[in-house]
Amino acid sequence: MTQGRPLLNRRLAEFGTTIFAEMSALAVRTGAINLGQGFPDTDGPEEVREAAVRALRAGHGNQYPPGPGVPELRTAITEHQLRRYALAYDPDTEVLVTAGATEAIAASMLALLEPGDEVIALEPYYDSYAACIAMAGATRVPVTLHPEPSTGSYRLDLDELRAAVTPRTRLLLLNTPHNPTGTVLTREELAAIASLACERDFLVVTDEVYEHLVFEGEHLPLSSFPGMRERTVTISSAGKTFSFTGWKVGWITASPELVTAVRSAKQFLTYVSAGPFQYAVAEALRLPDSYFDALRADLRAKRDLLSSGLAEAGFQVYRPAGTYFVTTDIRPLGESDGFAFCRALPERCGVVAIPNAVFYDHREQGAPFVRFAFCKRTDVLEEAASRLKTLAA
């Protein structure tokens, strides 16, 4: 304490150490299987790793790369958007490479928000969203996705979303496919969101890092809807698609005006990062469709394996339409406190999970839900499922 004031500023006082750090440390201490944090336990394609090695040896990116990102990667990003979604972007003015999607979100919030602005986010939401909104001095306005036990999925209430919009609404922070629920917004839902954004004149920052991990339905970029090209910042990254989460290579695509605004904030965060890895990701984005199809099929099988194991252990399972994660309700096990359940789970059966309540402003709504990651080796998931079955004994 100095001058009678806490050291941590009041905007961040509510956050503290992330639940991911706490639960990962618990996994190490107990030797439990870590199904909490969303990182794969195997590396991505060998040819992509070798591309990084070649870049290092050739001296590509070992010094400061260009602030917006290396031209090879920016061009590959625009080619990817055009090939996959028929979205045309200029690699020189409409792409910005970032230190992962997390920095892209932070830079977008810091650039586009003023104190007093309101930001709507779909609750539950990834914890960095709340922190980045707070750092920008804005106010977060949660709109809750509702679990539907009868369908095993979550639903967005468009009337609730519309009611959340006020004259102070600056932007909507959207995530589809959605972490942690695995919801993939439909064409009809996205069309309604686009119409609302145009009608009420707010921006949308859309986190699409799981764009290639859709198991049911399809991924539709919001920027492809009428009126959204000029008011949408689209964020993605290499970590989830290519299983190199430690490289921290992300990007935004947007209109020149939006890219310029976000770059103005980003340049004072990391300025640049991951130089040699940018060249490797450029090659990764040009992998054939068979790679993306195989990745999706592999993770779909792992989703089904873990979901079945969780159901057999007694959980109510919300089978995700996308992402790395499956959400469960612990009440059928006679539990209701996700924090207590997750902190005890490593000792009870040697598995680590994440309590969904950390992703809610309305903690009571998330209290009985727990998230498990299935981006692990099949044998690891089989062992985790076997351990979790002891809960039903």
Coordinates of C-alpha atoms in Angstrom, one line a residue:
M1 CA 0.0 0.0 0.0
T2 CA 1.2 3.5 -0.8
Q3 CA -0.7 6.7 -0.1
G4 CA -3.4 4.6 1.5
R5 CA -4.3 3.2 -1.9
P6 CA -4.3 -0.4 -3.2
L7 CA -1.6 -1.1 -5.7
L8 CA -3.9 -2.7 -8.3
N9 CA -6.1 -0.1 -10.0
R10 CA -9.8 -0.4 -9.4
R11 CA -10.6 -1.4 -12.9
L12 CA -8.8 -4.7 -12.5
A13 CA -9.4 -5.2 -8.8
E14 CA -12.1 -7.8 -9.4
F15 CA -10.0 -10.1 -11.5
G16 CA -6.9 -11.3 -9.7
T17 CA -5.2 -14.6 -10.8
T18 CA -7.1 -16.4 -13.6
I19 CA -8.9 -19.6 -12.9
F20 CA -6.8 -21.3 -15.6
A21 CA -3.6 -20.6 -13.7
E22 CA -5.1 -21.9 -10.5
M23 CA -6.5 -25.1 -12.0
S24 CA -3.4 -25.8 -14.1
A25 CA -1.3 -25.5 -10.9
L26 CA -3.7 -27.9 -9.2
A27 CA -3.2 -30.4 -12.0
V28 CA 0.6 -30.2 -11.6
R29 CA 0.4 -30.6 -7.8
T30 CA -1.9 -33.5 -7.9
G31 CA -0.8 -35.2 -11.1
A32 CA -4.4 -35.0 -12.4
I33 CA -5.4 -35.1 -16.0
N34 CA -5.8 -31.4 -17.1
L35 CA -9.0 -31.0 -19.0
G36 CA -9.3 -27.4 -17.8
Q37 CA -7.1 -25.2 -20.0
G38 CA -7.8 -25.4 -23.7
F39 CA -4.5 -26.4 -25.2
P40 CA -3.7 -29.6 -27.2
D41 CA -1.3 -32.1 -25.8
T42 CA 0.3 -32.8 -29.2
D43 CA 1.8 -30.4 -31.7
G44 CA 0.3 -29.4 -35.0
P45 CA 1.4 -30.4 -38.5
E46 CA 5.1 -31.2 -38.9
E47 CA 5.4 -29.2 -42.1
V48 CA 4.2 -26.1 -40.3
R49 CA 6.8 -26.6 -37.5
E50 CA 9.5 -27.1 -40.1
A51 CA 8.4 -23.9 -41.8
A52 CA 9.1 -22.1 -38.5
V53 CA 12.5 -23.8 -38.3
R54 CA 13.3 -22.7 -41.9
A55 CA 12.3 -19.1 -41.1
L56 CA 14.5 -19.1 -38.0
R57 CA 17.5 -20.4 -39.9
A58 CA 17.0 -18.0 -42.8
G59 CA 16.8 -15.1 -40.5
H60 CA 13.2 -14.3 -41.4
G61 CA 11.6 -12.4 -38.5
N62 CA 14.4 -12.8 -36.0
Q63 CA 14.5 -9.0 -35.9
Y64 CA 11.4 -6.7 -35.6
P65 CA 8.9 -7.6 -38.3
P66 CA 6.7 -4.9 -39.9
G67 CA 4.2 -3.5 -37.4
P68 CA 1.1 -4.7 -39.3
G69 CA 2.6 -8.2 -39.7
V70 CA 4.8 -9.7 -42.4
P71 CA 3.4 -9.3 -45.9
E72 CA 3.5 -13.1 -46.5
L73 CA 1.1 -13.7 -43.6
R74 CA -1.2 -10.8 -44.4
T75 CA -1.5 -12.0 -47.9
A76 CA -2.2 -15.6 -46.7
I77 CA -4.9 -14.3 -44.4
T78 CA -6.7 -12.5 -47.2
E79 CA -6.4 -15.6 -49.4
H80 CA -7.9 -17.7 -46.7
Q81 CA -10.8 -15.3 -46.2
L82 CA -11.5 -15.2 -49.9
R83 CA -11.2 -18.9 -50.4
R84 CA -13.3 -19.9 -47.4
Y85 CA -15.9 -17.2 -47.1
A86 CA -15.7 -15.1 -50.4
L87 CA -14.6 -12.1 -48.3
A88 CA -12.1 -9.9 -50.1
Y89 CA -9.7 -7.9 -48.0
D90 CA -6.7 -5.7 -48.9
P91 CA -3.6 -7.3 -47.2
D92 CA -1.9 -3.8 -46.9
T93 CA -4.8 -1.9 -45.3
E94 CA -7.4 -4.4 -44.0
V95 CA -5.3 -6.9 -42.0
L96 CA -3.4 -6.6 -38.7
V97 CA -1.3 -9.4 -37.1
T98 CA -1.4 -9.5 -33.3
A99 CA 0.1 -11.5 -30.4
G100 CA -2.7 -14.0 -30.5
A101 CA -6.5 -13.3 -30.4
T102 CA -6.2 -12.1 -26.8
E103 CA -4.1 -9.1 -27.9
A104 CA -6.5 -8.5 -30.8
I105 CA -9.4 -8.3 -28.3
A106 CA -7.4 -6.0 -26.0
A107 CA -6.3 -3.7 -28.7
S108 CA -9.8 -3.5 -30.2
M109 CA -11.4 -2.6 -26.8
L110 CA -8.7 0.0 -26.0
A111 CA -9.0 1.6 -29.4
L112 CA -12.7 1.6 -29.9
L113 CA -14.1 2.4 -26.5
E114 CA -14.4 5.5 -24.3
P115 CA -15.1 5.5 -20.6
G116 CA -18.9 5.3 -20.2
D117 CA -19.5 3.2 -23.4
E118 CA -21.4 0.0 -23.0
V119 CA -20.3 -3.3 -24.4
I120 CA -22.7 -6.2 -24.9
A121 CA -21.2 -9.7 -24.5
L122 CA -22.8 -13.1 -24.6
E123 CA -22.6 -14.6 -21.2
P124 CA -20.9 -16.9 -20.3
Y125 CA -17.8 -15.3 -21.9
Y126 CA -14.1 -15.9 -22.0
D127 CA -12.6 -14.1 -19.0
S128 CA -10.3 -11.8 -21.0
Y129 CA -13.4 -10.1 -22.4
A130 CA -14.4 -8.7 -19.1
A131 CA -10.8 -7.6 -18.2
C132 CA -10.3 -5.9 -21.6
I133 CA -13.6 -4.0 -21.3
A134 CA -12.6 -2.9 -17.8
M135 CA -9.2 -1.7 -18.9
A136 CA -10.9 0.5 -21.5
G137 CA -13.0 2.0 -18.8
A138 CA -16.2 0.8 -20.5
T139 CA -19.2 -1.0 -18.9
R140 CA -20.0 -4.6 -19.8
V141 CA -23.6 -5.6 -20.4
P142 CA -24.1 -9.4 -20.3
V143 CA -26.8 -11.1 -22.4
T144 CA -27.1 -14.7 -21.2
L145 CA -27.1 -17.8 -23.3
H146 CA -29.7 -20.1 -21.8
P147 CA -29.1 -23.8 -21.3
E148 CA -31.8 -26.1 -22.7
P149 CA -31.6 -29.5 -21.0
S150 CA -34.1 -31.0 -23.5
T151 CA -31.9 -30.3 -26.5
G152 CA -28.5 -30.4 -24.7
S153 CA -27.6 -27.0 -26.1
Y154 CA -27.6 -23.3 -25.4
R155 CA -29.9 -20.6 -26.9
L156 CA -29.6 -16.9 -27.6
D157 CA -32.7 -14.9 -26.8
L158 CA -32.7 -12.3 -29.5
D159 CA -35.4 -10.2 -27.7
E160 CA -33.0 -10.0 -24.7
L161 CA -30.2 -8.9 -27.0
R162 CA -32.4 -6.2 -28.5
A163 CA -33.5 -5.0 -25.0
A164 CA -29.9 -4.7 -23.9
V165 CA -29.1 -2.1 -26.5
T166 CA -29.1 1.5 -25.2
P167 CA -28.0 4.8 -26.6
R168 CA -24.7 4.1 -24.8
T169 CA -24.0 0.8 -26.6
R170 CA -20.8 1.2 -28.5
L171 CA -20.2 -2.3 -29.6
L172 CA -21.2 -6.0 -29.3
L173 CA -18.4 -8.4 -28.5
L174 CA -19.4 -11.6 -30.2
N175 CA -17.9 -15.1 -30.0
T176 CA -19.0 -17.9 -32.5
P177 CA -18.3 -20.7 -32.2
H178 CA -18.7 -19.9 -28.6
N179 CA -16.4 -20.6 -25.7
P180 CA -17.4 -22.1 -23.2
T181 CA -20.8 -23.4 -24.4
G182 CA -19.9 -24.6 -27.8
T183 CA -22.8 -22.7 -29.4
V184 CA -22.6 -22.0 -33.1
L185 CA -24.8 -19.1 -34.1
T186 CA -27.2 -19.8 -37.0
R187 CA -27.6 -17.9 -40.2
E188 CA -30.9 -16.5 -38.8
E189 CA -29.4 -15.4 -35.5
L190 CA -26.5 -13.7 -37.2
A191 CA -28.8 -12.0 -39.7
A192 CA -30.8 -10.7 -36.8
I193 CA -27.7 -9.4 -35.0
A194 CA -26.5 -7.7 -38.2
S195 CA -29.8 -6.0 -38.7
L196 CA -29.8 -4.8 -35.1
A197 CA -26.3 -3.5 -35.4
C198 CA -27.2 -1.5 -38.5
E199 CA -30.5 -0.3 -37.1
R200 CA -28.9 0.9 -33.8
D201 CA -25.6 1.9 -35.2
F202 CA -23.1 0.0 -33.1
L203 CA -19.8 -1.8 -33.9
V204 CA -19.2 -5.6 -33.6
V205 CA -16.0 -7.2 -32.6
T206 CA -16.3 -10.9 -33.4
D207 CA -14.0 -13.6 -32.0
E208 CA -13.9 -16.4 -34.5
V209 CA -10.8 -18.4 -33.3
Y210 CA -12.8 -21.7 -33.5
E211 CA -13.9 -21.0 -37.1
H212 CA -12.5 -24.4 -38.3
L213 CA -13.9 -26.4 -35.3
V214 CA -17.6 -26.6 -36.2
F215 CA -19.1 -30.0 -35.8
E216 CA -22.8 -29.2 -36.5
G217 CA -24.0 -26.3 -38.7
E218 CA -21.5 -24.0 -40.4
H219 CA -19.3 -21.1 -39.5
L220 CA -20.6 -17.9 -41.1
P221 CA -18.5 -14.7 -40.5
L222 CA -20.7 -11.8 -39.4
S223 CA -18.8 -9.5 -41.8
S224 CA -20.4 -11.4 -44.7
F225 CA -23.9 -10.1 -43.8
P226 CA -25.4 -7.0 -45.3
G227 CA -24.1 -3.8 -43.8
M228 CA -21.5 -5.5 -41.6
R229 CA -18.4 -5.2 -43.7
E230 CA -17.8 -1.6 -42.5
R231 CA -18.7 -2.1 -38.8
T232 CA -17.1 -5.4 -37.9
V233 CA -13.7 -6.3 -36.6
T234 CA -13.1 -10.0 -37.2
I235 CA -10.6 -11.8 -35.0
S236 CA -9.0 -15.2 -35.5
S237 CA -5.7 -16.9 -34.8
A238 CA -3.5 -19.9 -35.6
G239 CA -3.4 -21.4 -32.1
K240 CA -6.7 -23.4 -32.2
T241 CA -6.6 -24.2 -35.9
F242 CA -3.0 -25.5 -36.1
S243 CA -2.4 -26.6 -32.5
F244 CA 0.5 -24.3 -31.9
T245 CA -1.1 -22.2 -29.1
G246 CA 2.3 -21.1 -27.7
W247 CA 3.2 -19.2 -30.9
K248 CA 0.5 -16.5 -30.2
V249 CA -0.1 -15.5 -33.8
G250 CA -3.5 -13.8 -34.2
W251 CA -5.0 -11.3 -36.6
I252 CA -7.9 -9.0 -37.4
T253 CA -9.6 -8.2 -40.7
A254 CA -11.7 -5.1 -41.0
S255 CA -12.1 -1.9 -43.0
P256 CA -9.1 0.4 -43.3
E257 CA -10.5 2.8 -40.8
L258 CA -11.1 0.1 -38.1
V259 CA -7.7 -1.5 -38.7
T260 CA -6.0 1.9 -38.4
A261 CA -7.8 2.5 -35.1
V262 CA -7.0 -0.9 -33.6
R263 CA -3.3 -0.6 -34.8
S264 CA -3.0 2.7 -33.0
A265 CA -3.6 0.8 -29.7
K266 CA -1.8 -2.4 -30.6
Q267 CA 1.5 -0.6 -31.4
F268 CA 1.8 0.4 -27.8
L269 CA 1.1 -3.2 -26.5
T270 CA 3.6 -5.6 -28.0
Y271 CA 4.3 -3.5 -31.2
V272 CA 5.3 -6.8 -32.9
S273 CA 5.7 -10.4 -32.0
A274 CA 6.3 -14.0 -33.2
G275 CA 8.3 -12.9 -36.3
P276 CA 9.5 -16.4 -37.5
F277 CA 6.2 -18.0 -36.6
Q278 CA 4.3 -15.5 -38.8
Y279 CA 6.1 -17.0 -41.9
A280 CA 5.1 -20.5 -40.7
V281 CA 1.5 -19.6 -40.2
A282 CA 1.4 -18.1 -43.7
E283 CA 2.2 -21.6 -45.0
A284 CA -0.3 -23.2 -42.6
L285 CA -3.2 -21.1 -43.9
R286 CA -2.4 -22.5 -47.4
L287 CA -2.8 -26.2 -46.3
P288 CA -5.3 -28.2 -48.4
D289 CA -8.9 -28.5 -47.3
S290 CA -8.1 -32.1 -46.3
Y291 CA -6.1 -30.8 -43.3
F292 CA -9.0 -28.8 -42.0
D293 CA -11.5 -31.6 -42.6
A294 CA -9.3 -34.1 -40.7
L295 CA -8.8 -31.7 -37.8
R296 CA -12.6 -31.3 -37.5
A297 CA -13.3 -35.0 -37.8
D298 CA -10.6 -35.8 -35.1
L299 CA -12.0 -33.3 -32.6
R300 CA -15.6 -34.4 -33.3
A301 CA -14.7 -38.0 -32.4
K302 CA -13.0 -36.7 -29.2
R303 CA -16.0 -34.6 -28.4
D304 CA -18.2 -37.7 -28.7
L305 CA -15.9 -39.8 -26.6
L306 CA -15.7 -37.4 -23.7
S307 CA -19.3 -36.4 -23.9
S308 CA -20.3 -40.1 -23.6
G309 CA -18.0 -40.7 -20.7
L310 CA -19.3 -37.6 -18.9
A311 CA -22.9 -38.8 -19.4
E312 CA -22.0 -42.2 -18.1
A313 CA -20.4 -40.6 -15.0
G314 CA -23.8 -38.9 -14.2
F315 CA -23.4 -35.4 -15.6
Q316 CA -26.0 -33.6 -17.7
V317 CA -24.0 -33.0 -20.9
Y318 CA -24.4 -30.1 -23.3
R319 CA -22.9 -31.5 -26.4
P320 CA -21.1 -28.6 -28.2
A321 CA -21.6 -27.8 -31.9
G322 CA -18.1 -26.4 -32.0
T323 CA -14.9 -25.5 -30.1
Y324 CA -12.6 -27.5 -27.8
F325 CA -15.0 -27.7 -24.8
V326 CA -18.0 -29.5 -23.4
T327 CA -20.2 -28.0 -20.7
T328 CA -21.8 -30.1 -18.0
D329 CA -24.3 -29.6 -15.3
I330 CA -23.2 -31.2 -11.9
R331 CA -26.6 -31.1 -10.2
P332 CA -27.5 -34.7 -11.3
L333 CA -24.4 -35.7 -9.2
G334 CA -25.9 -34.0 -6.1
E335 CA -23.6 -31.0 -6.5
S336 CA -24.4 -27.3 -7.1
D337 CA -21.2 -25.3 -6.5
G338 CA -18.9 -25.6 -9.5
F339 CA -16.0 -23.9 -7.8
A340 CA -16.0 -26.4 -4.9
F341 CA -16.6 -29.3 -7.3
C342 CA -13.6 -28.4 -9.5
R343 CA -11.3 -27.7 -6.6
A344 CA -12.1 -31.2 -5.1
L345 CA -12.2 -33.1 -8.4
P346 CA -8.4 -33.7 -8.7
E347 CA -8.3 -35.4 -5.4
R348 CA -11.6 -37.3 -5.9
C349 CA -10.8 -38.8 -9.3
G350 CA -7.6 -37.2 -10.8
V351 CA -9.2 -34.9 -13.3
V352 CA -9.1 -31.1 -13.6
A353 CA -12.0 -29.0 -15.1
I354 CA -13.1 -25.3 -15.0
P355 CA -16.1 -23.9 -13.2
N356 CA -18.2 -22.0 -15.7
A357 CA -19.2 -19.4 -13.0
V358 CA -16.0 -17.5 -13.8
F359 CA -17.4 -16.7 -17.2
Y360 CA -20.5 -15.0 -15.8
D361 CA -21.4 -11.7 -14.3
H362 CA -24.5 -13.4 -12.9
R363 CA -22.4 -16.0 -11.0
E364 CA -25.5 -17.8 -9.7
Q365 CA -26.6 -18.7 -13.3
G366 CA -23.2 -20.4 -14.0
A367 CA -22.8 -22.0 -10.5
P368 CA -23.8 -25.6 -11.4
F369 CA -21.9 -25.8 -14.7
V370 CA -18.4 -27.1 -15.4
R371 CA -16.3 -27.1 -18.6
F372 CA -14.1 -29.9 -19.8
A373 CA -11.6 -29.6 -22.7
F374 CA -11.4 -32.5 -25.2
C375 CA -8.4 -31.3 -27.3
K376 CA -6.3 -34.1 -25.9
R377 CA -5.0 -37.5 -27.1
T378 CA -7.6 -40.2 -27.3
D379 CA -5.9 -42.3 -24.7
V380 CA -5.9 -39.4 -22.3
L381 CA -9.6 -38.8 -22.8
E382 CA -10.3 -42.5 -22.3
E383 CA -8.4 -42.5 -19.0
A384 CA -10.2 -39.3 -17.9
A385 CA -13.6 -40.8 -18.7
S386 CA -12.7 -43.9 -16.8
R387 CA -11.6 -41.9 -13.7
L388 CA -14.8 -39.7 -13.9
K389 CA -17.0 -42.8 -13.8
T390 CA -16.1 -43.3 -10.2
L391 CA -18.3 -40.3 -9.4
A392 CA -21.3 -42.4 -10.3
A393 CA -20.3 -45.2 -8.1

